[in-house]
Coordinates of C-alpha atoms (C1' of nucleotides) in Angstrom, one line a residue:
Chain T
X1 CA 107.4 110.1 55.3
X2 CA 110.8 109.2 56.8
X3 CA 111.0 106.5 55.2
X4 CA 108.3 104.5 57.7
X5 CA 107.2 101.8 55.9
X6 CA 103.3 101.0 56.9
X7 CA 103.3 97.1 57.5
X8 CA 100.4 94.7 58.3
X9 CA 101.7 94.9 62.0
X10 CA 101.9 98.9 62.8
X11 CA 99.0 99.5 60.9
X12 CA 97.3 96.4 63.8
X13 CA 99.0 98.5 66.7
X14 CA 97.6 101.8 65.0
X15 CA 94.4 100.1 65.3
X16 CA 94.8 98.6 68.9
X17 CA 95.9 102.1 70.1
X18 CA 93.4 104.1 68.6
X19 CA 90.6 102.2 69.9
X20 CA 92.2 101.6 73.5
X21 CA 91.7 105.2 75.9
X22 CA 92.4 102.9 78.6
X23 CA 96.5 103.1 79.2
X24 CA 97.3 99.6 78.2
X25 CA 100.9 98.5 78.8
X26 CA 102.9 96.8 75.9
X27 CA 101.6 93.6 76.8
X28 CA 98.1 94.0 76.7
X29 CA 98.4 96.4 73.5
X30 CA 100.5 93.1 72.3
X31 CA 97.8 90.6 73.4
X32 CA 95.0 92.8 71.8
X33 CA 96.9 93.0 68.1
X34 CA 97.6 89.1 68.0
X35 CA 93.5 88.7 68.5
X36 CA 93.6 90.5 65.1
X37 CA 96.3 89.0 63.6
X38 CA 98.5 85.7 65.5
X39 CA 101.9 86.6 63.6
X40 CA 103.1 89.7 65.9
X41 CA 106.0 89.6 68.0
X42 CA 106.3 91.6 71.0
X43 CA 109.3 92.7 70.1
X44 CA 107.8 94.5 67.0
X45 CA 105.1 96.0 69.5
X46 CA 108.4 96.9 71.5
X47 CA 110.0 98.5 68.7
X48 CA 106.6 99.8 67.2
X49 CA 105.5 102.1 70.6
X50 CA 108.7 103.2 71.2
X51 CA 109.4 104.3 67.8
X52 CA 105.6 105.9 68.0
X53 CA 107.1 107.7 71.2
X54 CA 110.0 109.0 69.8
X55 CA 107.4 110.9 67.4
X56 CA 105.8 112.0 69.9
X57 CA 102.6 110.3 68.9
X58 CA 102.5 108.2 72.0
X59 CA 103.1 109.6 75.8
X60 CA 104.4 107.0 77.9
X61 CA 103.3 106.8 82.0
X62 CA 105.4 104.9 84.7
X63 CA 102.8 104.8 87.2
X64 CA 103.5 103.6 90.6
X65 CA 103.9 100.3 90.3
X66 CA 102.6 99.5 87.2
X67 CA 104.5 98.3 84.5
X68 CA 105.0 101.5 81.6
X69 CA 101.3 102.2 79.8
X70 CA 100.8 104.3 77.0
X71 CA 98.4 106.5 75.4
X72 CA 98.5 108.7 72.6
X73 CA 99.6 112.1 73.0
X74 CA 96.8 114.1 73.3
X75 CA 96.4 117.9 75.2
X76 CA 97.8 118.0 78.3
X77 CA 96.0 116.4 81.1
X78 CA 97.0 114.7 83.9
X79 CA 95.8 111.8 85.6
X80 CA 94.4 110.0 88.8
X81 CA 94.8 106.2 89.5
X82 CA 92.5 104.4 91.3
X83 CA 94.7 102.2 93.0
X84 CA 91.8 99.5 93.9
X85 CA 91.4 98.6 90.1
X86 CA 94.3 100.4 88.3
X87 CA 92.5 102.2 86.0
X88 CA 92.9 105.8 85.3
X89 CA 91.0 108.7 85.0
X90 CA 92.0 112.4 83.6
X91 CA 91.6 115.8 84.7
X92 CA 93.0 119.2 83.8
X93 CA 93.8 122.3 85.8
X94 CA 94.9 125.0 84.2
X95 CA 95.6 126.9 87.1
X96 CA 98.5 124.2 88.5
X97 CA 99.6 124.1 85.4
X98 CA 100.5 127.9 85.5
X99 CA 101.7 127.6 89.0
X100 CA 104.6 124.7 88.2
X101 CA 106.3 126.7 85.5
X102 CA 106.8 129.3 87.9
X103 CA 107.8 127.4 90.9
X104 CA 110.8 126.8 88.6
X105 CA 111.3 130.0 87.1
X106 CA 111.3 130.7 90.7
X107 CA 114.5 128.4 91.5
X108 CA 116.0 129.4 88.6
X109 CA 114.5 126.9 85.9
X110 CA 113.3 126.7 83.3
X111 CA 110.0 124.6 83.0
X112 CA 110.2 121.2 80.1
X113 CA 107.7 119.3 81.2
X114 CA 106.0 117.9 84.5
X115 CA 104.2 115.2 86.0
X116 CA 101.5 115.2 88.4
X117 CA 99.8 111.7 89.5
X118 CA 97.1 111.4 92.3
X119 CA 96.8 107.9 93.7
X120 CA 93.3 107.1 94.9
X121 CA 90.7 105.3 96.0
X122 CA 87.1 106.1 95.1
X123 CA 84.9 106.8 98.0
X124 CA 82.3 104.3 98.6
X125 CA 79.5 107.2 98.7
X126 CA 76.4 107.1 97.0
X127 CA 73.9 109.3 94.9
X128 CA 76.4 111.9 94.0
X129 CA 78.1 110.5 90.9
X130 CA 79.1 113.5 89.8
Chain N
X1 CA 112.2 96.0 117.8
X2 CA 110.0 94.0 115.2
X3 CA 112.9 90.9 115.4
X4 CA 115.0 93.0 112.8
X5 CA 118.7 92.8 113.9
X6 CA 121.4 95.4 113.7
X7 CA 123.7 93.9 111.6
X8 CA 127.1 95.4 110.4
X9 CA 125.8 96.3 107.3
X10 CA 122.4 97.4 108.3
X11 CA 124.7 99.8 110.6
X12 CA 126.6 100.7 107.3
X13 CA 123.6 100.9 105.1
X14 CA 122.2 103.5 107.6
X15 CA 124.9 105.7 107.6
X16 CA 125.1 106.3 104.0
X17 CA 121.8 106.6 103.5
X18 CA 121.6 109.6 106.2
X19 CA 125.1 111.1 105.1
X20 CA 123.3 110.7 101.0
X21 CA 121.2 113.8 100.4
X22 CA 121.4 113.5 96.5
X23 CA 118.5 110.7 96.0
X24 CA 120.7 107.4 95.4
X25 CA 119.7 104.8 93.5
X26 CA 120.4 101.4 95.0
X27 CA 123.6 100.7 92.9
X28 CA 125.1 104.0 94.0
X29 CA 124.4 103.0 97.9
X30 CA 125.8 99.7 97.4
X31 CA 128.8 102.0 95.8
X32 CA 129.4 104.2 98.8
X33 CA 128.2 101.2 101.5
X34 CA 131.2 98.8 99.9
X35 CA 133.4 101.7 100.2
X36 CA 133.7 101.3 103.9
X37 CA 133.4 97.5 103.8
X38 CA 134.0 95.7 100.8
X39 CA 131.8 92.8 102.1
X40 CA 128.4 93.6 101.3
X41 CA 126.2 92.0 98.5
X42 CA 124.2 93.9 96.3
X43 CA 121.4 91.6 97.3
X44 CA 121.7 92.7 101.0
X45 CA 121.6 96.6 99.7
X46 CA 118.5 96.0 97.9
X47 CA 116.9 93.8 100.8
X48 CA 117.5 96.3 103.1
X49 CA 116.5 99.1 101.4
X50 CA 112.9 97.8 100.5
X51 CA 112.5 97.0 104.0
X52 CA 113.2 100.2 105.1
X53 CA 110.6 101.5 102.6
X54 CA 108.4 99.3 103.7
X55 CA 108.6 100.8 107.3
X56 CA 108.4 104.0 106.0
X57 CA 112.2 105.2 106.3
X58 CA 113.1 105.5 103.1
X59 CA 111.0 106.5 99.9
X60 CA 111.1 105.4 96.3
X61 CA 111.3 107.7 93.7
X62 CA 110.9 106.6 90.3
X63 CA 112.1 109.9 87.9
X64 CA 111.9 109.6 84.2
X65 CA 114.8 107.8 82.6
X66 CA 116.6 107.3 86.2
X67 CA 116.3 104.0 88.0
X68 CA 114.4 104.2 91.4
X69 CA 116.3 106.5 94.2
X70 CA 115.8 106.8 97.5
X71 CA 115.6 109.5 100.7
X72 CA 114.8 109.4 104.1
X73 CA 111.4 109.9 104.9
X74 CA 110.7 113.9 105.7
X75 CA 108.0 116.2 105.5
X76 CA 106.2 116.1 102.4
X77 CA 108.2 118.3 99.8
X78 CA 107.9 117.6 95.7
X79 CA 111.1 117.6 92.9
X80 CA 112.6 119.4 90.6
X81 CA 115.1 117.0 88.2
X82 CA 117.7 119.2 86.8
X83 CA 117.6 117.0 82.8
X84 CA 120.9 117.9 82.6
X85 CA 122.2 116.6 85.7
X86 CA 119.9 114.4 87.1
X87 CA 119.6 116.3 90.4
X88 CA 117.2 117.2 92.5
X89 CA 115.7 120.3 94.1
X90 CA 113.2 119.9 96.4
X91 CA 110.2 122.1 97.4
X92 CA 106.9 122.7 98.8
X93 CA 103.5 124.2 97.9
X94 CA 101.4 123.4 100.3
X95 CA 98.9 125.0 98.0
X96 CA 98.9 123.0 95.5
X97 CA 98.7 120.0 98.0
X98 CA 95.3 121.5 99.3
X99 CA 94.2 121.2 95.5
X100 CA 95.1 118.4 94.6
X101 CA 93.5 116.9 97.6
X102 CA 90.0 118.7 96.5
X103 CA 90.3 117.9 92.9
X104 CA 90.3 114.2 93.8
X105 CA 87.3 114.8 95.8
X106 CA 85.3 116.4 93.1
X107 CA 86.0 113.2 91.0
X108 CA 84.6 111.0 93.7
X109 CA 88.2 109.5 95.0
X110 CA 89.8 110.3 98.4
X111 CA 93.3 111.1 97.8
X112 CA 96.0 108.5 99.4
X113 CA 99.0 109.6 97.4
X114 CA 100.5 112.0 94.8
X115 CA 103.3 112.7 92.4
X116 CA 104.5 115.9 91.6
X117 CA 107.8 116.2 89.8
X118 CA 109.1 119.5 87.8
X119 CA 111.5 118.4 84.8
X120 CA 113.3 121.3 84.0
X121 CA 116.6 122.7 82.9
X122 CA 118.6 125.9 84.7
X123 CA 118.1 129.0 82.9
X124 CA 122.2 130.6 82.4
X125 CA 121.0 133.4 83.9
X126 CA 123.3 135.6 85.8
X127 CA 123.5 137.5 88.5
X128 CA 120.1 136.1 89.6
X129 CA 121.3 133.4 91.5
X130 CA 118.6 134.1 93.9
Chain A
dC1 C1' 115.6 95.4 44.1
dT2 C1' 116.8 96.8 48.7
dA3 C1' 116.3 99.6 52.8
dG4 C1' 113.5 98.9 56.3
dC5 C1' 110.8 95.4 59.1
dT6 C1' 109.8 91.2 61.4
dG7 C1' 110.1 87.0 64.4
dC8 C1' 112.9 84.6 67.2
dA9 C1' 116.0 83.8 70.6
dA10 C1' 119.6 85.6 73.1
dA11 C1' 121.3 89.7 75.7
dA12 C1' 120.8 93.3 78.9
dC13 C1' 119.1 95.5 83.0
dA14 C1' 117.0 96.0 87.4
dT15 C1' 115.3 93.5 91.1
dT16 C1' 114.0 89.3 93.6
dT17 C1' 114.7 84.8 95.5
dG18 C1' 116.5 80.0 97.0
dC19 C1' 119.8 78.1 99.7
dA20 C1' 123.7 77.0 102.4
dT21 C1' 126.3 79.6 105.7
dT22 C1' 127.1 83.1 109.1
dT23 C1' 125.7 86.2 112.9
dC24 C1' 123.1 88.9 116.2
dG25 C1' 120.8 88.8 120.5
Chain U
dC1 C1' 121.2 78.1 120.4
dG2 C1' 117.9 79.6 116.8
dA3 C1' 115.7 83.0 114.2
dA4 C1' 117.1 86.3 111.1
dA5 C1' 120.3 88.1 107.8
dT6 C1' 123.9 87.5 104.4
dG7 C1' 126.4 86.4 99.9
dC8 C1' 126.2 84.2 95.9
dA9 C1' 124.2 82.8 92.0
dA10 C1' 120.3 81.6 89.7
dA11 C1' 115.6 83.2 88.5
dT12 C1' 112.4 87.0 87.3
dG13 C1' 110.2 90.5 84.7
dT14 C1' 110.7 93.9 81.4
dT15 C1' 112.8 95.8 77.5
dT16 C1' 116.5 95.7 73.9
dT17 C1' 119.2 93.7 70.3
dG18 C1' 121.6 90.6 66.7
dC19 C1' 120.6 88.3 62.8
dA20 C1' 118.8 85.8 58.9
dG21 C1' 114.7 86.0 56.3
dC22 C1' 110.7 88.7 54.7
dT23 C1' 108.1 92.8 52.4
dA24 C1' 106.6 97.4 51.1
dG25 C1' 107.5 100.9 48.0

DNA sequence: CTAGCTGCAAAACATTTGCATTTCG
DNA sequence: CGAAATGCAAATGTTTTGCAGCTAG
C-alpha cells in the first residue's frame, strides 16, 4: 500500500504476532521468528514493530519494570500484571473509562489517551476460580 | 540511621529534590544539583536517587516518551501529562482507587500497585480557567 | 531495474558498576 | 580509623542507525 514491501521476515513477525496474546517483548517475538526462520536480525524485528506501531497495528506497554511488550491493537482494554509471573491479564470498565475523560475536561483537558495498570498478586484462595 | 551518611551532596541532592515540584528526571537533578556545586557525578545523582526510592522517598515515574522522573513520596494522587509540554497535573479519585482495588479482586488478584496516568492536551478555552 | 529491506556492527541512550580515592562519623 | 560514599570511566541493556549488499514488485 505505501509502498510496504511484504518480505519473508515481516510476513514471520506477522505470524509470531498474530499467534502470541501473551505481550512478548522484542526479544522474545525475535527468538520465536528465528525458530521459523534463522536469518532474522533483531534489528529488522526492531524496525518491523515499530514501523507496525507507527500504523497503529501494534500498541506498545512499558510495564513496570519490564522491558517494552507489545500486542496488537485491539479495543480498548486495560490490563493487570501479576507481578509473581509477569504475565498479564485484561479487563474493561467502561464506567472508568467515562470517568478519566472528564477528570480532564474537568482541569481543562482535553482527553488523548490514558493508561491504567494494576499490579498484582493472585490470591492463593481456592474453589472460586471465577 | 541505617549507616547511610550525610554527605554534601546527599545534603544537596535533598534540597533540589524538595525545592523540584515539576517531576525531574535524573539528568535534570543532576542539572540543578551541579548548579550549586559543580562537583557532583552523575553517577552519585543516580545512586542516590534509587536509594531514596528504595526507602520510599522518592517515586519513579515512567511517562510515555519521557525518561523516568521523580517526586517525593505523598499521598496517593494520579497524572495528568500535558503532550505538549510534558507537565504534570496531579489528582485524586479516590473513587476510582476503591474500583480498581475491587476489580482486581473479582479477577482473583489482591491489588499491590496501580498506574493511572491521563495523556491529554489543554483545550484553548477561555474564560474557563476554572 | 531500483526503492525499499535486511543483516551486521557500530552508535546512541539511559542506567549501573568496578575501583581507587575521599569523607563522614 | 574504617565503613560508606564519590567520581570517573568502563560495562550494561535496550533500541537506533549507517552502510553495503539483497529482493520484492
Amino acid at each position: 500500500m505505501l509502498g510496504l514491501k511484504m518480505t519473508e521476515q515481516r510476513k514471520i513477525i506477522v505470524k509470531v504476532l498474530s499467534e502470541s496474546s501473551d505481550h512478548p517483548d522484542v526479544e522474545l517475538v525475535h527468538k520465536r521468528a528465528s525458530k521459523i526462520d534463522k536469518r532474522i536480525g533483531i534489528a529488522t524485528v526492531y524496525r518491523t514493530i515499530k514501523l507496525f506501531e507507527d500504523n497503529n497495528l501494534l500498541e506498545k506497554h512499558e510495564f513496570k519494570g519490564y522491558s517494552s511488550r507489545y500486542e496488537t491493537v485491539r479495543e480498548n482494554h486495560h490490563h493487570l500484571i501479576d507481578i509473581r509471573s509477569g504475565r498479564v491479564k485484561e479487563f474493561r470498565n467502561t464506567l472508568v473509562d467515562a470517568m478519566q475523560k472528564q477528570v480532564a475536561k474537568e482541569m481543562g483537558f482535553q482527553l488523548v489517551d490514558y493508561r491504567l495498570e494494576l499490579y498484582a498478586i493472585p490470591i492463593k484462595n481456592k474453589r472460586s476460580k471465577k
